[in-house]
Tab-separated table of C-alpha atoms in Angstrom:
chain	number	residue	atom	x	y	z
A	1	UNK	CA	0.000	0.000	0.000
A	2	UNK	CA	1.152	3.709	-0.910
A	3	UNK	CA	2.104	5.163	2.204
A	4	UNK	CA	-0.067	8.871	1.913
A	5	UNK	CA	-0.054	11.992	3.937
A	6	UNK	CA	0.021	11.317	7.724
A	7	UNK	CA	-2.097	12.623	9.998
A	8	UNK	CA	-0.543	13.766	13.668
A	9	UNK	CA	-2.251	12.538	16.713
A	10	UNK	CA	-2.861	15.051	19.503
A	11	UNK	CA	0.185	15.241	22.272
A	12	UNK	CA	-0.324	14.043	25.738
A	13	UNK	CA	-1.283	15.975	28.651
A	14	UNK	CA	-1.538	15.307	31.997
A	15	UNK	CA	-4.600	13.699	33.383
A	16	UNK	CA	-4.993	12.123	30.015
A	17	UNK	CA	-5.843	8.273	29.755
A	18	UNK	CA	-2.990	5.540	28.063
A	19	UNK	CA	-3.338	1.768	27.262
A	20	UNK	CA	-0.334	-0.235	27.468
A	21	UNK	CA	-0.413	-3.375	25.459
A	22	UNK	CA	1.806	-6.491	25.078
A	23	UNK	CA	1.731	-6.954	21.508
A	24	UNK	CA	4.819	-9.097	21.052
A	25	UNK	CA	6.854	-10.738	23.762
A	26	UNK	CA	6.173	-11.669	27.037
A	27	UNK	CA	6.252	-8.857	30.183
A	28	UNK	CA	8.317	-9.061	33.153
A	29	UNK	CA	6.106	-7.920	35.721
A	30	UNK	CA	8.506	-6.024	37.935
A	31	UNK	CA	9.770	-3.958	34.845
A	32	UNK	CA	6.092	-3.669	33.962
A	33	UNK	CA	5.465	-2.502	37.619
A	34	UNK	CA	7.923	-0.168	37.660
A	35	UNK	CA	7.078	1.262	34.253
A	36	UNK	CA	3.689	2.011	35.722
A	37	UNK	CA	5.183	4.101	37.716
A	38	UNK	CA	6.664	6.265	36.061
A	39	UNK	CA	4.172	6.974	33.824
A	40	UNK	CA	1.806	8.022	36.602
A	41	UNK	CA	4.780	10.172	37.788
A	42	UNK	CA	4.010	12.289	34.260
A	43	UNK	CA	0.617	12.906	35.293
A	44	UNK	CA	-1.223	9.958	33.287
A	45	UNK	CA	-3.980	7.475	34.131
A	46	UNK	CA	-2.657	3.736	33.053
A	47	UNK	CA	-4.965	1.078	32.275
A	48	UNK	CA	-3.491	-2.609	31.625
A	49	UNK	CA	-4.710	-4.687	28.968
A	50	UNK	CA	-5.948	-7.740	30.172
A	51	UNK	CA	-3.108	-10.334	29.000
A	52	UNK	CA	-0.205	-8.503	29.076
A	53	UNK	CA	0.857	-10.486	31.818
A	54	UNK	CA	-0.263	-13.929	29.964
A	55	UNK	CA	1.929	-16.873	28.658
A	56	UNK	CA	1.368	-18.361	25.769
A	57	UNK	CA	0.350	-21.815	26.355
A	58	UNK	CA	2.911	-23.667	24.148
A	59	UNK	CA	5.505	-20.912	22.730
A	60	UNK	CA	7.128	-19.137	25.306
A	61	UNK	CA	8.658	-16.439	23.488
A	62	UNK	CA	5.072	-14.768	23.031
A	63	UNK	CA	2.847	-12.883	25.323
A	64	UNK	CA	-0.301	-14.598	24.993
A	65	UNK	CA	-2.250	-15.947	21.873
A	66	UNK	CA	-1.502	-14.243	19.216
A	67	UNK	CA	-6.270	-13.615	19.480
A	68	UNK	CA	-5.565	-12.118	23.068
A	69	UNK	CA	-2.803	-10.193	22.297
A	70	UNK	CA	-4.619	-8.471	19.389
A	71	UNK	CA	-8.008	-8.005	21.237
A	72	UNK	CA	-5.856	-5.942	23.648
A	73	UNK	CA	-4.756	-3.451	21.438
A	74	UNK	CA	-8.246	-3.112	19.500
A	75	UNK	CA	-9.714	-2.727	22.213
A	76	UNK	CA	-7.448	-0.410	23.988
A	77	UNK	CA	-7.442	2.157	20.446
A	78	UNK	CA	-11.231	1.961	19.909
A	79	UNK	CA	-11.821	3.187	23.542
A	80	UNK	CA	-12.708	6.120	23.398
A	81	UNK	CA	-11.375	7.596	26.560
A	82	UNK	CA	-7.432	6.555	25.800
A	83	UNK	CA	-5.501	8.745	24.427
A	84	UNK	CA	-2.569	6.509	23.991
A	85	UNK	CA	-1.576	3.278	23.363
A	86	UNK	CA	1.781	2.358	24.658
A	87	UNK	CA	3.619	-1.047	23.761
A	88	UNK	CA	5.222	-2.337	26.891
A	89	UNK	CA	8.042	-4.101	25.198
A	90	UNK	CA	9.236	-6.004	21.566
A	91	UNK	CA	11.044	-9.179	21.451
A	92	UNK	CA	8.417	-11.443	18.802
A	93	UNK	CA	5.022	-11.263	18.035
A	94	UNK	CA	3.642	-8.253	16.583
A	95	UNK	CA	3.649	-9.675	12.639
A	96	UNK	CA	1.478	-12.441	14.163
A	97	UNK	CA	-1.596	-10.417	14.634
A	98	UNK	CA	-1.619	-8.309	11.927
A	99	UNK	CA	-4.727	-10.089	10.130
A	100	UNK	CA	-6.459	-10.206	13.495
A	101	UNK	CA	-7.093	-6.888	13.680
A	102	UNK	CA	-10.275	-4.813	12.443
A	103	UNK	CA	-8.784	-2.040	10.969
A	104	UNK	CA	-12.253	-0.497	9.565
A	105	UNK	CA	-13.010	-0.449	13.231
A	106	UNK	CA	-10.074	1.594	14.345
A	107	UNK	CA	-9.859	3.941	11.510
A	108	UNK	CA	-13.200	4.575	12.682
A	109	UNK	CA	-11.856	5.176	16.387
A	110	UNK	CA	-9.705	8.543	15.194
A	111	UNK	CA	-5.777	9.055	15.602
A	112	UNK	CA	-4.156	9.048	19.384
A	113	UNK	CA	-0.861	8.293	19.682
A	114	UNK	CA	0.809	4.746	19.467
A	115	UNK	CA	4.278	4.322	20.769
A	116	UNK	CA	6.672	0.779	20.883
A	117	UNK	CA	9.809	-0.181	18.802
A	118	UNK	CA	11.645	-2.982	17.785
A	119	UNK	CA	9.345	-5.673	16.930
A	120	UNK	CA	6.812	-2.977	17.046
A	121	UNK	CA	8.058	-1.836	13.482
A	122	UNK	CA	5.260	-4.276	12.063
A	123	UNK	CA	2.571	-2.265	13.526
A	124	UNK	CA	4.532	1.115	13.240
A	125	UNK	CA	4.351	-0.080	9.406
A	126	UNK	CA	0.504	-1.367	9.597
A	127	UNK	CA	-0.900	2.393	11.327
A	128	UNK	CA	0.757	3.955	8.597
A	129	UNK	CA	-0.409	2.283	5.917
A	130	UNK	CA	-4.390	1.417	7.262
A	131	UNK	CA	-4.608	3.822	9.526
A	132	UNK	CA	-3.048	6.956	7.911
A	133	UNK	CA	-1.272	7.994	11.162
A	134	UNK	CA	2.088	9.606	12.587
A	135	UNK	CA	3.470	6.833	15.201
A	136	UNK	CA	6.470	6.900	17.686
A	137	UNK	CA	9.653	5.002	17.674
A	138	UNK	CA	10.640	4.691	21.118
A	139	UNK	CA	11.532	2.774	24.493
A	140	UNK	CA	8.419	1.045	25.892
A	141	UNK	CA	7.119	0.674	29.420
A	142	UNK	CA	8.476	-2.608	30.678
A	143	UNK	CA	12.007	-2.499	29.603
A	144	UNK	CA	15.186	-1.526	31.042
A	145	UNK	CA	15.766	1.279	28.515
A	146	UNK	CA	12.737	2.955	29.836
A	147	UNK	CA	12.830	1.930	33.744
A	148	UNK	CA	16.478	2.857	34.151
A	149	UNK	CA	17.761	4.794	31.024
A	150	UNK	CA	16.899	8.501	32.437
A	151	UNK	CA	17.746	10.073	29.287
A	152	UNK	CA	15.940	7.052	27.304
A	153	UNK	CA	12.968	7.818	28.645
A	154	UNK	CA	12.664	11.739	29.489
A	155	UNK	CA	13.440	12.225	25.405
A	156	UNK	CA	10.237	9.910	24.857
A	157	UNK	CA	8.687	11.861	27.410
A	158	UNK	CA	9.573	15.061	25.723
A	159	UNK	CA	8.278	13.759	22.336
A	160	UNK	CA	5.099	12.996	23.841
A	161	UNK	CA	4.080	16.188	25.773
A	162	UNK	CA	6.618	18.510	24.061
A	163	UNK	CA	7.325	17.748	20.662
A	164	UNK	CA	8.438	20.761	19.764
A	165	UNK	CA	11.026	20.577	22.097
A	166	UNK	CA	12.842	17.455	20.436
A	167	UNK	CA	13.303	18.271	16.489
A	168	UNK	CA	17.292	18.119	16.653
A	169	UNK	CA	18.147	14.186	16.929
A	170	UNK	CA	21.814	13.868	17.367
A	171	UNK	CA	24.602	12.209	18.768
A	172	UNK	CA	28.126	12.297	19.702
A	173	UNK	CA	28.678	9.117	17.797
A	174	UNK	CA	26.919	10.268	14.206
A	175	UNK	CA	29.029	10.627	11.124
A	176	UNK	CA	28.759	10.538	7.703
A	177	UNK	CA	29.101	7.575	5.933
A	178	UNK	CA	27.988	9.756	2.757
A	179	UNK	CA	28.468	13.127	3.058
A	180	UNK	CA	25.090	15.346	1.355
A	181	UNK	CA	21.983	16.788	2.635
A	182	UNK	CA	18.649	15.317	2.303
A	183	UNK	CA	14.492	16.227	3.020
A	184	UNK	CA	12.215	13.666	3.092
A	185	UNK	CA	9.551	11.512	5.213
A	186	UNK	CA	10.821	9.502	7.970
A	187	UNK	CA	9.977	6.041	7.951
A	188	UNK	CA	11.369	2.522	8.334
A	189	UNK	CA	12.345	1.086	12.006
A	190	UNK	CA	13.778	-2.246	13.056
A	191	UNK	CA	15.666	-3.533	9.468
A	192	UNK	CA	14.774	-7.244	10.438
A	193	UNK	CA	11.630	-6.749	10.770
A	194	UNK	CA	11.008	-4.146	7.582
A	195	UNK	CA	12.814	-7.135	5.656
A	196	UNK	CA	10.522	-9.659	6.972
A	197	UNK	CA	7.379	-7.550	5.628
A	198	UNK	CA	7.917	-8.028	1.895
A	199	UNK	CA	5.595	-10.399	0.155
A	200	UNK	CA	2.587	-9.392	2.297
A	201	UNK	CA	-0.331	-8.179	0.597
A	202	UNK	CA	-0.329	-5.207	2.827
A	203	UNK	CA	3.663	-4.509	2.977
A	204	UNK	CA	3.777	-0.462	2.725
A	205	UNK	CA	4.622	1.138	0.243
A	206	UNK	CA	7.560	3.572	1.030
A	207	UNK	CA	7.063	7.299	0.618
A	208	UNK	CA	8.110	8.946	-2.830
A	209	UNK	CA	10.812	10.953	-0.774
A	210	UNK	CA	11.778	9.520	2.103
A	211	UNK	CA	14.552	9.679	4.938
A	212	UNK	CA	15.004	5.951	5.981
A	213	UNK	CA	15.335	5.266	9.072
A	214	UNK	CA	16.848	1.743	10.320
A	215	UNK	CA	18.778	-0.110	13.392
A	216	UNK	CA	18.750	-3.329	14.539
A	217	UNK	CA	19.823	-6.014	17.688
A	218	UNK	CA	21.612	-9.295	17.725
A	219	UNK	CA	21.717	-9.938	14.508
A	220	UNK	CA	25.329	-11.392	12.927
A	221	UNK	CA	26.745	-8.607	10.101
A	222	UNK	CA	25.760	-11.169	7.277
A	223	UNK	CA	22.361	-11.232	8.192
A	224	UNK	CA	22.332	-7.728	8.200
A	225	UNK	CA	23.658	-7.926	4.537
A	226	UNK	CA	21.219	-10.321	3.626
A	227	UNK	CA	18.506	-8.331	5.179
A	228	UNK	CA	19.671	-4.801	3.487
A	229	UNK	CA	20.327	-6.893	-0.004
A	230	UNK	CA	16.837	-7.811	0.118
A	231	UNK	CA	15.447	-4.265	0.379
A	232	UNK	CA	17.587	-3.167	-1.790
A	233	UNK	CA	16.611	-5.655	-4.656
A	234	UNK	CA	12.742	-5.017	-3.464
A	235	UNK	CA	12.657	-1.242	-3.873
A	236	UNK	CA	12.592	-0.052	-0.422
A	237	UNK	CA	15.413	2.838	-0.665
A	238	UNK	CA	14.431	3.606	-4.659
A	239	UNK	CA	12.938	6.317	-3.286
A	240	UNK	CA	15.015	6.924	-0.325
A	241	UNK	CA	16.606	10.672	-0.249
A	242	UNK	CA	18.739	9.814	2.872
A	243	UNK	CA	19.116	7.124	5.245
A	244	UNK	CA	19.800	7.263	8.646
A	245	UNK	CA	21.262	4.520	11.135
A	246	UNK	CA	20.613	3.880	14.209
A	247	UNK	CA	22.269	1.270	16.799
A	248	UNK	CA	23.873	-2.253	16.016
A	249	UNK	CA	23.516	-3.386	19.409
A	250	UNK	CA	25.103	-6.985	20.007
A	251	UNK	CA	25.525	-6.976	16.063
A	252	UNK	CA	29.354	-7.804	15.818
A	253	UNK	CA	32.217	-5.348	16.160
A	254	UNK	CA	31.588	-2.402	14.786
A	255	UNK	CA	33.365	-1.758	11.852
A	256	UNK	CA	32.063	-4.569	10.430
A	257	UNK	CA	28.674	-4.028	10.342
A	258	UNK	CA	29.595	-0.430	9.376
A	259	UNK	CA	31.668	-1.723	6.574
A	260	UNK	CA	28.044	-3.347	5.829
A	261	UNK	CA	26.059	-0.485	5.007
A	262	UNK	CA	29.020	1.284	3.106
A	263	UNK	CA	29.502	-1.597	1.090
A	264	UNK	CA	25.592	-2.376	0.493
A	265	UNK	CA	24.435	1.139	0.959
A	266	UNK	CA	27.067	3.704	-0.180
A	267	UNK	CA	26.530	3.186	-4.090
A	268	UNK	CA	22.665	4.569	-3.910
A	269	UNK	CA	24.679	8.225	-3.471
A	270	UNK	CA	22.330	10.073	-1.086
A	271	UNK	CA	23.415	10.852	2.168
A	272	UNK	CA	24.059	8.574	4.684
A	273	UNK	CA	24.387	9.479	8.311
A	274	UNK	CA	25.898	6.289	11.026
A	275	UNK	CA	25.277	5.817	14.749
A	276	UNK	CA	22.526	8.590	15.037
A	277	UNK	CA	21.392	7.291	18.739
A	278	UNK	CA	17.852	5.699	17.886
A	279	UNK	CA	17.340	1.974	18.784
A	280	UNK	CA	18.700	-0.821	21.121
A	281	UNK	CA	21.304	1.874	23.185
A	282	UNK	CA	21.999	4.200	25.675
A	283	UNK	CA	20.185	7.551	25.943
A	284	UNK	CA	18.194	6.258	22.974
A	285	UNK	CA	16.617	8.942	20.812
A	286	UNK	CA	12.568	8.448	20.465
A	287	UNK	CA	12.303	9.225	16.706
A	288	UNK	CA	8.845	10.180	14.992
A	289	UNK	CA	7.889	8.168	11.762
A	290	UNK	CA	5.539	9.625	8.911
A	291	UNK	CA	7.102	13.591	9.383
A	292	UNK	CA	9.041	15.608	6.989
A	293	UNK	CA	12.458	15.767	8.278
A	294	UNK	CA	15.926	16.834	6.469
A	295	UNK	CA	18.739	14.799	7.133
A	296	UNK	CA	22.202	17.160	7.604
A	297	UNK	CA	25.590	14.601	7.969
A	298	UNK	CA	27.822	17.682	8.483
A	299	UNK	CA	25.635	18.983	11.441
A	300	UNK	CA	25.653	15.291	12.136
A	301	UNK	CA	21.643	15.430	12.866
A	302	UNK	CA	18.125	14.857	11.373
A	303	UNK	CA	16.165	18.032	11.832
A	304	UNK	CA	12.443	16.893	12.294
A	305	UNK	CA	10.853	19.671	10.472
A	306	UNK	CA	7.344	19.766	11.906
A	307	UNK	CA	6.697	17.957	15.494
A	308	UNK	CA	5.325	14.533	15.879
A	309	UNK	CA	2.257	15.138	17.571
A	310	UNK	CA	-0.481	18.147	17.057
């Protein structure tokens, strides 16, 4: 599907209502516990979706059935009195319920905001395309980079309530790995899972100019190749003005999986910044997906050129 013109959910106030959903893997309560907490701290009312703290019966890398774990989030995004829907934390899943979901239903709810990352980039992918909408990219509730990553999780916080306050996304670590200038619409997420989304009847559509936006965890440097080759050879940076990359976390040294994306990535000659500070790190940055942005690898940052939420 063609990804069109986003629309921006409202920002978050205090007093306002959020649903936090386990979409994916399964929760460890005292991270989820402690998550709760904080958000409360920012002023919010938290309401848990029924199985987020369910096993699946038989594969224990998932949070539930895949039919639980999708009624939560419908029914956490069609009520009408949440204004957010949080994902508490990745790991597998969120691919799985994809078909289970009634998306004439919530189109018909209106935009709110919808946060998570990692394996979240499947539904990330799916609001854009069927539900027209601006999401965040960021730490979620019950993980360590939100419950003890200050920085983590007072940029997300920022983003949320104060998004004007968080359009210069840098980091000490960002270079070039092509040198240029670049505007376009952010979009992409977790590469592993934007790979695994080709073939799909539904797979989005990338915008016509677009800032791409990709990081990834634990996953060796040839399988990084192998996922990059296969976007490459399926379209998914033909219309790319700029890429940016995030973190390589547990990925293999370094240089390697930067010698990667030079190798796979350098000979599409747009710009091409490294390391910008978004994904499985330290201080991660929460990055918006669906806004115009331009992409500067001298000023070593990606200017977000209107803020993520209304």
């Amino acid at each position: 599907m063609t990804m069109r013109e986003l629309r921006r959910p409202r920002r978050l106030r205090s007093g306002d209502t959020v649903a936090l959903v386990a979409p994916a893997g399964p929760v460890p309560e005292d991270l989820l516990e402690t998550g709760l907490e904080q958000l409360r701290s920012w002023g919010l009312n938290t309401r848990v979706g029924k199985h987020v703290r369910d096993r699946h019966p038989r594969l224990d890398y998932l949070a539930g059935t895949d039919a639980d774990r999708a009624a939560d989030l419908q029914e956490a995004w069609c009520d009408p009195d949440v204004g957010a829907v949080f994902c508490v934390r990745g790991g597998y899943g969120s691919m799985r319920i994809l078909d289970l979901l009634d998306w004439t239903e919530m189109a018909a709810a209106g935009p709110k905001v919808f946060t998570g990352s990692s394996d979240i980039t499947a539904l990330h992918d799916a609001f854009a395309t069927q539900l027209g909408l601006v999401t965040v990219f960021g730490p979620m509730a019950a993980t360590k980079a939100f419950t003890e990553d200050a920085a983590a999780r007072e940029h997300l916080r920022r983003t949320l309530f104060q998004p004007e306050s968080v359009t210069i996304l840098t980091r000490s670590t960002a270079d070039a790995l092509v040198p240029g200038r670049a505007r376009g619409i952010t979009y992409g997420g977790n590469l592993s899972i934007v790979a695994g989304s080709f073939g799909a009847p539904d797979a989005p559509t990338p915008p016509e100019r677009g800032i791409a936006m990709l990081e990834d965890v634990t996953e060796d440097p040839y399988q990084l190749d192998r996922f990059v080759t296969q976007l490459l050879r399926a379209g998914w940076f033909d219309h790319a003005a700029g890429i940016a990359l995030g973190s390589w976390t547990e990925c293999g040294p370094l240089e390697q999986v930067r010698a990667v994306m030079s190798d796979r990535l350098g000979g599409l000659g747009v710009p091409i910044l490294w390391e910008l500070g978004f994904g499985h790190c330290t201080a991660q940055r929460t990055i918006p997906l669906g806004v115009a942005a331009e992409l500067d690898t001298d000023a070593q940052r990606l200017s977000i050129l209107q803020p993520a939420l209304l």
